[in-house]
Tab-separated table of C-alpha atoms in Angstrom:
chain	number	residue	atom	x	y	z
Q	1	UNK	CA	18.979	-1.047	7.089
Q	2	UNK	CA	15.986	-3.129	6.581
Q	3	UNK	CA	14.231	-1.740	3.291
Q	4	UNK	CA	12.276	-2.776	-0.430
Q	5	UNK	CA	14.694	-1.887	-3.064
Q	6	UNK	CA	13.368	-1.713	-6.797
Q	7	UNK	CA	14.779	-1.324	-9.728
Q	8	UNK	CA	14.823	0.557	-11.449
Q	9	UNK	CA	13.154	4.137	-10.087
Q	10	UNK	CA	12.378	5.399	-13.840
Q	11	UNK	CA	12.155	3.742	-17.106
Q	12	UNK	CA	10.710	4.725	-20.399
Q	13	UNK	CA	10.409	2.289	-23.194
Q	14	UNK	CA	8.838	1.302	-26.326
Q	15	UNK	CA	5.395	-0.673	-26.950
Q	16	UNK	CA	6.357	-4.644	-26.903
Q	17	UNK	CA	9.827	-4.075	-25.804
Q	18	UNK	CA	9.761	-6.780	-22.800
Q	19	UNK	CA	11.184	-5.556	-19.765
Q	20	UNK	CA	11.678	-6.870	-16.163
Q	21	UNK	CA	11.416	-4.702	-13.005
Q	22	UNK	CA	13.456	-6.036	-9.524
Q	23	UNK	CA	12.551	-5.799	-6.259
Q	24	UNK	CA	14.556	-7.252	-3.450
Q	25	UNK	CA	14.242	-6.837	0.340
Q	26	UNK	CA	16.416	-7.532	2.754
Q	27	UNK	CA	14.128	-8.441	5.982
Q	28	UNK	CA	13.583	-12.691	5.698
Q	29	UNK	CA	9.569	-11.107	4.798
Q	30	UNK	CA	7.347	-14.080	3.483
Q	31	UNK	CA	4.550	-12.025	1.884
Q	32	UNK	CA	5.335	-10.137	-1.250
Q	33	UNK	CA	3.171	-7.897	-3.572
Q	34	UNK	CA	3.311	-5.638	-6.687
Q	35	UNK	CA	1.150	-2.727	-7.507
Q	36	UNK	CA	0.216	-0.284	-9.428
Q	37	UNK	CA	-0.712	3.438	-8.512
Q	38	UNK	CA	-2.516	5.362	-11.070
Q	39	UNK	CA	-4.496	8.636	-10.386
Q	40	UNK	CA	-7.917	8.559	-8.783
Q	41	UNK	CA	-7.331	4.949	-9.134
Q	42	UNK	CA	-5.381	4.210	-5.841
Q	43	UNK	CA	-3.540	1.417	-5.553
Q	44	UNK	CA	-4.595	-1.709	-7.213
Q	45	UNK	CA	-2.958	-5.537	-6.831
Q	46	UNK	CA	-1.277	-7.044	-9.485
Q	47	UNK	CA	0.389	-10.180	-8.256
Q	48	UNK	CA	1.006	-11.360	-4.749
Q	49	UNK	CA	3.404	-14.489	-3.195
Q	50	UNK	CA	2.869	-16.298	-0.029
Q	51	UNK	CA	6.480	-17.567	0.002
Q	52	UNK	CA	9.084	-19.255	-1.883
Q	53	UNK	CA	7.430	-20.388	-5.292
Q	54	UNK	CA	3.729	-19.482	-4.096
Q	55	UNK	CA	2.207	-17.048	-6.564
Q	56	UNK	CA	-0.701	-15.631	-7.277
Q	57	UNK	CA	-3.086	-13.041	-9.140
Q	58	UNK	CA	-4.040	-9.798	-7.718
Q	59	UNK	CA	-6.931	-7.378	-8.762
Q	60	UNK	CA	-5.062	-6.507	-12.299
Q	61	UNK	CA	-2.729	-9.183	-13.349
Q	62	UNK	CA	-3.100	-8.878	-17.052
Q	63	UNK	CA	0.156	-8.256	-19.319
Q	64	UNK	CA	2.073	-8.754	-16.115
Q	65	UNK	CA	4.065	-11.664	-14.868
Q	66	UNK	CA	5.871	-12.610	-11.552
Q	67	UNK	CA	8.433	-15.396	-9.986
Q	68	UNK	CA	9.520	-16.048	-6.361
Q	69	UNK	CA	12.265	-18.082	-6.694
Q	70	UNK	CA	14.136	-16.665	-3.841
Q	71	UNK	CA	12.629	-15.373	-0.774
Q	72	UNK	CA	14.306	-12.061	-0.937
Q	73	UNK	CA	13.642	-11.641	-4.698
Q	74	UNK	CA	9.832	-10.757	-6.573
Q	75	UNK	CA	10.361	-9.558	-10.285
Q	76	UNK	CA	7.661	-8.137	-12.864
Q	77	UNK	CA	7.804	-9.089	-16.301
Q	78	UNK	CA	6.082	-7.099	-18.727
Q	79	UNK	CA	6.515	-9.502	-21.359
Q	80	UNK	CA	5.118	-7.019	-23.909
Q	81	UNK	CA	4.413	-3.508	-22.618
Q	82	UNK	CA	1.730	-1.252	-23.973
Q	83	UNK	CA	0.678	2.051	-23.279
Q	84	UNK	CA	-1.849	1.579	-20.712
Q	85	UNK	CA	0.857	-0.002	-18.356
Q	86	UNK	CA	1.819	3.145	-18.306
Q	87	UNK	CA	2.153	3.943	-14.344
Q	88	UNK	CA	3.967	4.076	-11.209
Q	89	UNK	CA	4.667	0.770	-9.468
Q	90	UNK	CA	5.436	-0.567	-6.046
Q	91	UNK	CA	6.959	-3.588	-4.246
Q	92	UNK	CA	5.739	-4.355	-0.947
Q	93	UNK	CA	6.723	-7.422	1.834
Q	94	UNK	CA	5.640	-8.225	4.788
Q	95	UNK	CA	5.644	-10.799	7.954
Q	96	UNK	CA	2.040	-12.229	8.461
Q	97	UNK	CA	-0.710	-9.371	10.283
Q	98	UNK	CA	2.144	-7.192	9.748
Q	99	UNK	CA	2.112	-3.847	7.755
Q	100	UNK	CA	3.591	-3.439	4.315
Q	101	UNK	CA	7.052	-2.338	3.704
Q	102	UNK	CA	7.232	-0.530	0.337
Q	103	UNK	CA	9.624	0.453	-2.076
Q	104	UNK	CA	9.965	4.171	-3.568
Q	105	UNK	CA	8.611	2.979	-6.675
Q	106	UNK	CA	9.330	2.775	-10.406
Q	107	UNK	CA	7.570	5.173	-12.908
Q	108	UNK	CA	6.921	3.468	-16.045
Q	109	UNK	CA	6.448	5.282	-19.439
Q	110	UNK	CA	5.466	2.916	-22.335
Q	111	UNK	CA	5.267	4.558	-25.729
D	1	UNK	CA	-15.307	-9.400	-0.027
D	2	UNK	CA	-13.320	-6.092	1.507
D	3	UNK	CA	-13.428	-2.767	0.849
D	4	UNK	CA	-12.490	0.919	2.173
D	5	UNK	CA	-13.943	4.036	0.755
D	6	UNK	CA	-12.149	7.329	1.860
D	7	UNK	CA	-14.888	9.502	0.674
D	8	UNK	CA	-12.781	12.589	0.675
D	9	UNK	CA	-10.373	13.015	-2.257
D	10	UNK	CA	-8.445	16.106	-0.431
D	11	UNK	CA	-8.641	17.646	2.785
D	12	UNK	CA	-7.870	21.406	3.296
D	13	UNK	CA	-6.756	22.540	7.221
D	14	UNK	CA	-4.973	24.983	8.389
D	15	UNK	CA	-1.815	24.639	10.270
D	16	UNK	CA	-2.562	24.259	14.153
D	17	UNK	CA	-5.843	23.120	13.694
D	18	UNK	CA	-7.114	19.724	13.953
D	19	UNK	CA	-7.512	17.218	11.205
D	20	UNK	CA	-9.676	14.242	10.256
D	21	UNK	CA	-9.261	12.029	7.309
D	22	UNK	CA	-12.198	10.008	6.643
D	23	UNK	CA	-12.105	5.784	6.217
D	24	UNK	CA	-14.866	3.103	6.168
D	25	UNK	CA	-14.404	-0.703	5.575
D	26	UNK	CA	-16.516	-3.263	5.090
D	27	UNK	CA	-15.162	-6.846	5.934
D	28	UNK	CA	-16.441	-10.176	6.679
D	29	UNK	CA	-15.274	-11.054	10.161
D	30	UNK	CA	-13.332	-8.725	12.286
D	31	UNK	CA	-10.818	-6.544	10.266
D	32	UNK	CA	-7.163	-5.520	10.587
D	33	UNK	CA	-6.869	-1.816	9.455
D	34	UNK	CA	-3.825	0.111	8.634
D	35	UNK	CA	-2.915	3.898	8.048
D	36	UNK	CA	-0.282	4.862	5.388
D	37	UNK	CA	1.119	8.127	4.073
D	38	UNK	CA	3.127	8.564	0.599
D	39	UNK	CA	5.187	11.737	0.368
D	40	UNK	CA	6.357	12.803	-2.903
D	41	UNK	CA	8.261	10.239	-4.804
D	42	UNK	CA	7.911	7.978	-2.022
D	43	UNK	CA	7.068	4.518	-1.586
D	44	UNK	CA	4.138	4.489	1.178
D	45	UNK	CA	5.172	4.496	5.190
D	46	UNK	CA	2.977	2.604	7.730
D	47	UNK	CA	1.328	5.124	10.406
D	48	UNK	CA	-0.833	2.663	12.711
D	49	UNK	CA	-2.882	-0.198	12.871
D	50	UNK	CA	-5.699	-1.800	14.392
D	51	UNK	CA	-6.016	-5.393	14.986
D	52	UNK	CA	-7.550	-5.416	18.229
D	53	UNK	CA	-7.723	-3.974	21.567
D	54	UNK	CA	-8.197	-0.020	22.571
D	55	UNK	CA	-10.036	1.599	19.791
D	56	UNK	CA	-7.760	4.421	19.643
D	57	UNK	CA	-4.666	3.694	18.612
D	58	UNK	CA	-1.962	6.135	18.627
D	59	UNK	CA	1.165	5.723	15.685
D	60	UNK	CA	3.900	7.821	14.012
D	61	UNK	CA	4.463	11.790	13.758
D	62	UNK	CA	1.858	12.255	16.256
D	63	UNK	CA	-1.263	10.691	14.339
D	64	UNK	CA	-3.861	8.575	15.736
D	65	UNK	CA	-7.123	6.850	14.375
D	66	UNK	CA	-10.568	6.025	15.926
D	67	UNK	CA	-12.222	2.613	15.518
D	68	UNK	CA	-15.957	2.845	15.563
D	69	UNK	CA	-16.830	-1.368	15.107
D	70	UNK	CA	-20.883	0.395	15.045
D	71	UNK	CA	-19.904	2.230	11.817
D	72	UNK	CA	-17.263	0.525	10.464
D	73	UNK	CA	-14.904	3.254	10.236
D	74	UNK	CA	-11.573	4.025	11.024
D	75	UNK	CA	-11.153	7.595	10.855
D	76	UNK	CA	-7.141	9.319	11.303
D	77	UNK	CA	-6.785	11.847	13.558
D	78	UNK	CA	-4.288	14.789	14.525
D	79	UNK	CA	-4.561	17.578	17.103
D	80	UNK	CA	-2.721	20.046	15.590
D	81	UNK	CA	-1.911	19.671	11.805
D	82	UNK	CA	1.962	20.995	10.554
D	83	UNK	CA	2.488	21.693	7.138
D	84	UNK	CA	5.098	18.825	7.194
D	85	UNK	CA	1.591	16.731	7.647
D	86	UNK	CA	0.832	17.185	3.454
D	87	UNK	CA	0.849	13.868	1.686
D	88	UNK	CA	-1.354	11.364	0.527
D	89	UNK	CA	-3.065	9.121	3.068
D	90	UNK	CA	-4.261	5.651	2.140
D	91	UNK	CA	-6.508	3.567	4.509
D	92	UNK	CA	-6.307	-0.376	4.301
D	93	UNK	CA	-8.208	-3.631	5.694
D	94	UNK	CA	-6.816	-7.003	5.876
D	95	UNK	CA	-8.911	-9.140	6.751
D	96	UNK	CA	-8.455	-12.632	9.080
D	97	UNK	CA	-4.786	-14.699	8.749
D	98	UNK	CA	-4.498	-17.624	6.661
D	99	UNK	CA	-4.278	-19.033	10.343
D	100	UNK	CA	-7.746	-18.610	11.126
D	101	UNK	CA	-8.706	-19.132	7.606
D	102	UNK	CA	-8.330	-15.949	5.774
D	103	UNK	CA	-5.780	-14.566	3.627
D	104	UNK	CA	-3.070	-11.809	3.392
D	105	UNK	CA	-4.330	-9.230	0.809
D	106	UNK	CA	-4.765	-6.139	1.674
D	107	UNK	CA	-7.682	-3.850	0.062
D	108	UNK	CA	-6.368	0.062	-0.362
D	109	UNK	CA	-8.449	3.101	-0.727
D	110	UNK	CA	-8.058	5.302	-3.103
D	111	UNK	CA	-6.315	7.649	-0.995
D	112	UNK	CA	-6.931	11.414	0.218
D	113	UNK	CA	-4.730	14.067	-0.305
D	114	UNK	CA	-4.058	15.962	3.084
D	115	UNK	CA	-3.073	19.703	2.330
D	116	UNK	CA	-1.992	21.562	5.219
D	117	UNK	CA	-1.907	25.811	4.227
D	118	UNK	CA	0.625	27.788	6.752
C-alpha cells in the first residue's frame, strides 16, 4: 500500500530534550516536506527536499532540522525542543505537479 | 509570491443541501490549485486539482470545484452535503514547475471547517 508513515503518532517530552521524528514513504516520491498545523494558523512549511541530499527552508524552519539521505527517508530534529514547538506535525511527498501524500501526523507536547 | 485566503473559518449546511467552501489565490503566472480534507486525527487526503483545462473539475466523494481565472478563485462545491462531508478543508496553489522555472512549494490556507447538521 503506497502511504507516508511517521513516527511516532504522539510524543510528549521535556524542554531541551532533543528528539527526532521519522517519516518514510514507500512510493520512489522525489519531493518531501514537513509541517506544522497549529490552530487558526493552518498549515505552515518548515523544511522541504527536492531529492536525495537537496534541502531546504520552509516558512518556519527555526529550532528544526532535516536530512535526506535516502530517498524514502525525511527526519526532523528538534535539537532542543521548547514549548512553542508544541504542535501537530505532518510529512508529505510527492512526484512533481502532483498532490501531496500525507502522513496521519505526530502530536507533539513539549513541557 | 502565493497565497490563498479561505475567508470562511466554518461553514454550517444542512444535510441534502448544497455546499460551497470559499478559496482565492493569488499567483504569479498561471496556478496549480488543489483541494484537501483532514478528518479527525488524520493526515490530509487530496480531493481535486486544477492545473489546466475544463474549469470544473470534478474529484473524490462526489466534490467538485469551480475555477474563475477573472477572480482568482477556486471555490469547492457539492450538490447535496452528507454528514460524512464534516472535516476540515484546506485549499492550496502551487505555482509553475521547476521545469518552466518555478518551484514545488505549495502555499495552504488556513483551512475551513465544514459542519454538516443531520
Amino acid at each position: 500500500e503506497a502511504q507516508v508513515t511517521q513516527n511516532p503518532r504522539y510524543l510528549i517530552t521535556v524542554t531541551g530534550k532533543k528528539l527526532t521524528v521519522t517519516c518514510s514513504q514507500n512510493m520512489n516520491h522525489e519531493y518531501m516536506s514537513w509541517y506544522r498545523q497549529d490552530p487558526g494558523l493552518g498549515l505552515r512549511q518548515i523544511y522541504y527536499s527536492m531529492n536525495v541530499e537537496v534541502t531546504d527552508k520552509g516558512d518556519v524552519p527555526e529550532g528544526y532540522k532535516v536530512s535526506r539521505k535516502e530517498k524514502r527517508n525525511f527526519p526532523l530534529i528538534l535539537e532542543s525542543p521548547s514549548p512553542n514547538q508544541t504542535s501537530l506535525y505532518f510529512c508529505a511527498s510527492s512526484f512533481p505537479d502532483a498532490p501531496l501524500h500525507f502522513g496521519n501526523g505526530t502530536r507533539l507536547t513539549v513541557t | 509570491a502565493q497565497s490563498v485566503a479561505q475567508p470562511e473559518d466554518q461553514v454550517n449546511v444542512a444535510e441534502g443541501n448544497p455546499l460551497t467552501v470559499k478559496c482565492t489565490y493569488s499567483v504569479s503566472g498561471n496556478p496549480y490549485l488543489f483541494w484537501y480534507v483532514q478528518y479527525p486525527n488524520r493526515g490530509l487526503q487530496f480531493l481535486l486539482k486544477y492545473i489546466t483545462g475544463d474549469n470544473l473539475v470534478k474529484g473524490s466523494y462526489g466534490f467538485e470545484a469551480e475555477f474563475n481565472k477573472s477572480q482568482t478563485s477556486f471555490h469547492l462545491k457539492k450538490p447535496s452535503a452528507l454528514v460524512s462531508d464534516s472535516a476540515l478543508y484546506f485549499c492550496a496553489v502551487r505555482d509553475i514547475p521547476p521545469s518552466r522555472g518555478g518551484s514545488y512549494i505549495p502555499t495552504f490556507g488556513r483551512g475551513t471547517s465544514l459542519i454538516v447538521h443531520p
